[in-house]
C-alpha cells in the first residue's frame, strides 16, 4: 500500500467516523429534543393544573363572598321589616293607649267597653265560675254591667250564666296623664 492508498483509506475512515459521529450526534440531539419536549409538556401540565386549582379556589371564594353579601343584605332587609313592624306595633299600641285614656273619660262608652270585654273574656274562658279582676276605680262600673254581661254571654252561647266573683286584688290604677309610663 502506498501513501496515497493509506491516505485514502484514512480519509475514508475519517469520513466514516465523522458520519457515524454525526448520526450519533443527530440521534442524541433528537433524543434530547424529545426528552425536552416531554419534560416541557409535563411542566406545562403541572402548571396548568395549578392554575386551574387556583382559579377554582378563587371562584369558590367569590361564590362564598356573594352568598355572604346576599345573606347580609337579606338580614338587613329583614331587620328593616322587623323595625317597621315594631314601629307600627308601638304606634298602634300608643294610639290604643290614648284612645283608651280618652274612652275612660266617656262614661257611657267606657261602660259599654267594659261590658264587651267581660263578655269576650267569658266566651274565651267558657267556665261556670270566674274570678274577675279590675281596677279599683272601675269596680262600681263593672258591678253595674256584670248582670247584663252574664245575660249576653248566656244568650250568645245558649248556656247558664256563670258565677262571677269580683276579686279584691285590683289591677294598677289608670295613668295619671297621657305621657305616663307607669304600669296601668
Tab-separated table of C-alpha atoms in Angstrom:
chain	number	residue	atom	x	y	z
A	1	UNK	CA	0.000	0.000	0.000
A	2	UNK	CA	1.338	3.242	-0.913
A	3	UNK	CA	0.943	6.590	0.746
A	4	UNK	CA	-1.974	7.572	-1.476
A	5	UNK	CA	-3.898	4.433	-0.671
A	6	UNK	CA	-3.217	4.822	3.027
A	7	UNK	CA	-4.260	8.425	2.830
A	8	UNK	CA	-7.461	7.496	1.033
A	9	UNK	CA	-8.196	4.755	3.473
A	10	UNK	CA	-7.565	7.138	6.344
A	11	UNK	CA	-9.771	9.717	4.660
A	12	UNK	CA	-12.447	7.071	4.170
A	13	UNK	CA	-12.159	6.025	7.802
A	14	UNK	CA	-12.309	9.658	8.889
A	15	UNK	CA	-15.433	10.208	6.759
A	16	UNK	CA	-16.959	7.011	8.154
A	17	UNK	CA	-16.174	8.022	11.742
A	18	UNK	CA	-17.374	11.548	11.042
A	19	UNK	CA	-20.621	10.178	9.522
A	20	UNK	CA	-21.099	7.858	12.462
A	21	UNK	CA	-20.404	10.752	14.841
A	22	UNK	CA	-22.852	12.996	13.010
A	23	UNK	CA	-25.530	10.267	13.054
A	24	UNK	CA	-24.872	9.661	16.726
A	25	UNK	CA	-24.989	13.446	17.377
A	26	UNK	CA	-28.298	13.652	15.446
A	27	UNK	CA	-29.687	10.747	17.441
A	28	UNK	CA	-28.582	12.398	20.694
A	29	UNK	CA	-30.000	15.733	19.528
A	30	UNK	CA	-33.344	14.168	18.517
A	31	UNK	CA	-33.445	12.182	21.740
A	32	UNK	CA	-32.637	15.282	23.777
A	33	UNK	CA	-35.277	17.270	21.867
A	34	UNK	CA	-37.868	14.562	22.574
A	35	UNK	CA	-36.936	14.448	26.260
A	36	UNK	CA	-37.022	18.232	26.391
A	37	UNK	CA	-40.479	18.287	24.788
A	38	UNK	CA	-41.759	15.568	27.131
A	39	UNK	CA	-40.333	17.375	30.156
A	40	UNK	CA	-41.728	20.672	28.883
A	41	UNK	CA	-45.199	19.124	28.400
A	42	UNK	CA	-45.080	17.666	31.920
A	43	UNK	CA	-44.096	21.022	33.412
A	44	UNK	CA	-46.782	22.792	31.374
A	45	UNK	CA	-49.376	20.235	32.508
A	46	UNK	CA	-48.384	20.607	36.182
A	47	UNK	CA	-48.561	24.398	35.929
A	48	UNK	CA	-51.889	24.172	34.060
A	49	UNK	CA	-53.312	22.080	36.908
A	50	UNK	CA	-52.011	24.566	39.482
A	51	UNK	CA	-53.587	27.466	37.588
A	52	UNK	CA	-56.857	25.555	37.269
A	53	UNK	CA	-56.861	24.761	41.009
A	54	UNK	CA	-56.091	28.376	41.855
A	55	UNK	CA	-58.892	29.533	39.562
A	56	UNK	CA	-61.356	27.086	41.162
A	57	UNK	CA	-60.285	28.207	44.647
A	58	UNK	CA	-60.780	31.858	43.749
A	59	UNK	CA	-64.109	31.096	42.065
A	60	UNK	CA	-65.249	29.402	45.295
A	61	UNK	CA	-64.095	32.419	47.313
A	62	UNK	CA	-66.069	34.729	45.024
A	63	UNK	CA	-69.139	32.499	45.375
A	64	UNK	CA	-68.807	32.449	49.173
A	65	UNK	CA	-68.450	36.252	49.230
A	66	UNK	CA	-71.561	36.581	47.061
A	67	UNK	CA	-73.504	34.314	49.412
A	68	UNK	CA	-72.294	36.235	52.465
A	69	UNK	CA	-73.185	39.547	50.843
A	70	UNK	CA	-76.619	38.234	49.824
A	71	UNK	CA	-77.200	36.920	53.339
A	72	UNK	CA	-76.160	40.250	54.859
A	73	UNK	CA	-78.498	42.142	52.519
A	74	UNK	CA	-81.303	39.720	53.301
A	75	UNK	CA	-80.723	40.126	57.045
A	76	UNK	CA	-80.595	43.902	56.683
A	77	UNK	CA	-83.909	43.908	54.841
A	78	UNK	CA	-85.404	41.547	57.437
A	79	UNK	CA	-84.230	43.890	60.186
A	80	UNK	CA	-85.818	46.824	58.347
A	81	UNK	CA	-89.087	44.903	58.081
A	82	UNK	CA	-88.938	43.933	61.763
A	83	UNK	CA	-88.139	47.521	62.729
A	84	UNK	CA	-91.059	48.775	60.630
A	85	UNK	CA	-93.328	46.173	62.240
A	86	UNK	CA	-92.087	47.140	65.681
A	87	UNK	CA	-92.632	50.830	64.929
A	88	UNK	CA	-96.131	50.072	63.659
A	89	UNK	CA	-96.984	47.933	66.701
A	90	UNK	CA	-95.681	50.653	69.023
A	91	UNK	CA	-97.647	53.268	67.105
A	92	UNK	CA	-100.825	51.181	67.316
A	93	UNK	CA	-100.167	50.480	70.993
A	94	UNK	CA	-99.692	54.194	71.698
A	95	UNK	CA	-102.794	55.045	69.680
A	96	UNK	CA	-104.816	52.415	71.573
A	97	UNK	CA	-103.465	53.697	74.895
A	98	UNK	CA	-104.523	57.247	74.061
A	99	UNK	CA	-107.898	56.068	72.797
A	100	UNK	CA	-108.451	54.031	75.973
A	101	UNK	CA	-107.485	57.045	78.061
A	102	UNK	CA	-109.933	59.176	76.087
A	103	UNK	CA	-112.606	56.484	76.292
A	104	UNK	CA	-112.197	56.158	80.058
A	105	UNK	CA	-113.379	59.763	80.327
A	106	UNK	CA	-116.523	58.959	78.293
A	107	UNK	CA	-118.669	57.240	80.984
A	108	UNK	CA	-121.203	55.740	78.575
A	109	UNK	CA	-118.603	54.474	76.062
A	110	UNK	CA	-116.373	53.146	78.836
A	111	UNK	CA	-119.265	51.246	80.420
A	112	UNK	CA	-120.068	49.684	77.031
A	113	UNK	CA	-116.392	48.752	76.513
A	114	UNK	CA	-116.137	47.088	79.956
A	115	UNK	CA	-119.270	45.054	79.316
A	116	UNK	CA	-117.962	43.937	75.900
A	117	UNK	CA	-114.612	42.969	77.421
A	118	UNK	CA	-116.301	40.943	80.158
A	119	UNK	CA	-118.483	39.113	77.599
A	120	UNK	CA	-115.473	38.467	75.361
A	121	UNK	CA	-113.492	37.064	78.314
A	122	UNK	CA	-116.369	34.798	79.341
A	123	UNK	CA	-116.676	33.488	75.777
A	124	UNK	CA	-112.953	32.721	75.651
A	125	UNK	CA	-112.892	31.064	79.098
A	126	UNK	CA	-116.229	29.179	78.939
A	127	UNK	CA	-116.173	28.443	82.655
A	128	UNK	CA	-119.106	28.093	85.091
A	129	UNK	CA	-117.309	30.174	87.750
A	130	UNK	CA	-114.985	33.109	87.074
A	131	UNK	CA	-112.910	35.389	89.285
A	132	UNK	CA	-112.918	38.865	87.725
A	133	UNK	CA	-110.101	41.321	88.446
A	134	UNK	CA	-110.466	45.008	87.611
A	135	UNK	CA	-109.057	48.369	88.627
A	136	UNK	CA	-110.330	49.693	91.941
A	137	UNK	CA	-111.675	52.837	90.247
A	138	UNK	CA	-113.697	50.652	87.829
A	139	UNK	CA	-115.299	48.376	90.440
A	140	UNK	CA	-118.649	50.239	90.565
A	141	UNK	CA	-118.894	50.374	86.750
A	142	UNK	CA	-118.015	46.669	86.495
A	143	UNK	CA	-120.652	45.813	89.139
A	144	UNK	CA	-123.239	47.846	87.171
A	145	UNK	CA	-122.634	45.937	83.878
A	146	UNK	CA	-121.976	42.485	85.350
A	147	UNK	CA	-125.530	41.106	85.207
A	148	UNK	CA	-126.068	42.416	81.684
A	149	UNK	CA	-122.751	40.865	80.582
A	150	UNK	CA	-123.722	37.487	82.119
A	151	UNK	CA	-127.055	37.542	80.285
A	152	UNK	CA	-125.424	38.462	76.968
A	153	UNK	CA	-122.892	35.639	77.397
A	154	UNK	CA	-125.597	33.101	78.287
A	155	UNK	CA	-127.729	34.183	75.285
A	156	UNK	CA	-124.767	34.027	72.912
A	157	UNK	CA	-123.657	30.523	73.903
A	158	UNK	CA	-127.053	29.142	74.989
A	159	UNK	CA	-125.733	28.201	78.439
A	160	UNK	CA	-126.427	29.070	82.053
A	161	UNK	CA	-124.915	32.391	83.178
A	162	UNK	CA	-121.619	31.838	85.021
A	163	UNK	CA	-120.998	32.735	88.648
A	164	UNK	CA	-118.721	35.795	88.599
A	165	UNK	CA	-116.857	36.976	91.691
A	166	UNK	CA	-115.053	40.314	91.653
A	167	UNK	CA	-111.550	39.887	93.076
A	168	UNK	CA	-110.403	42.047	95.992
A	169	UNK	CA	-106.935	42.292	94.433
A	170	UNK	CA	-107.006	45.127	91.946
A	171	UNK	CA	-105.188	45.906	88.725
A	172	UNK	CA	-102.919	49.003	88.670
A	173	UNK	CA	-104.728	52.368	88.626
A	174	UNK	CA	-105.182	54.351	85.392
A	175	UNK	CA	-102.309	56.559	84.219
A	176	UNK	CA	-102.144	59.953	85.828
A	177	UNK	CA	-101.575	61.681	82.453
A	178	UNK	CA	-101.231	60.890	78.737
A	179	UNK	CA	-97.434	60.663	78.897
A	180	UNK	CA	-97.209	58.489	81.988
A	181	UNK	CA	-95.114	55.313	81.649
A	182	UNK	CA	-96.094	53.853	84.989
A	183	UNK	CA	-97.807	50.433	84.965
A	184	UNK	CA	-101.537	50.717	84.361
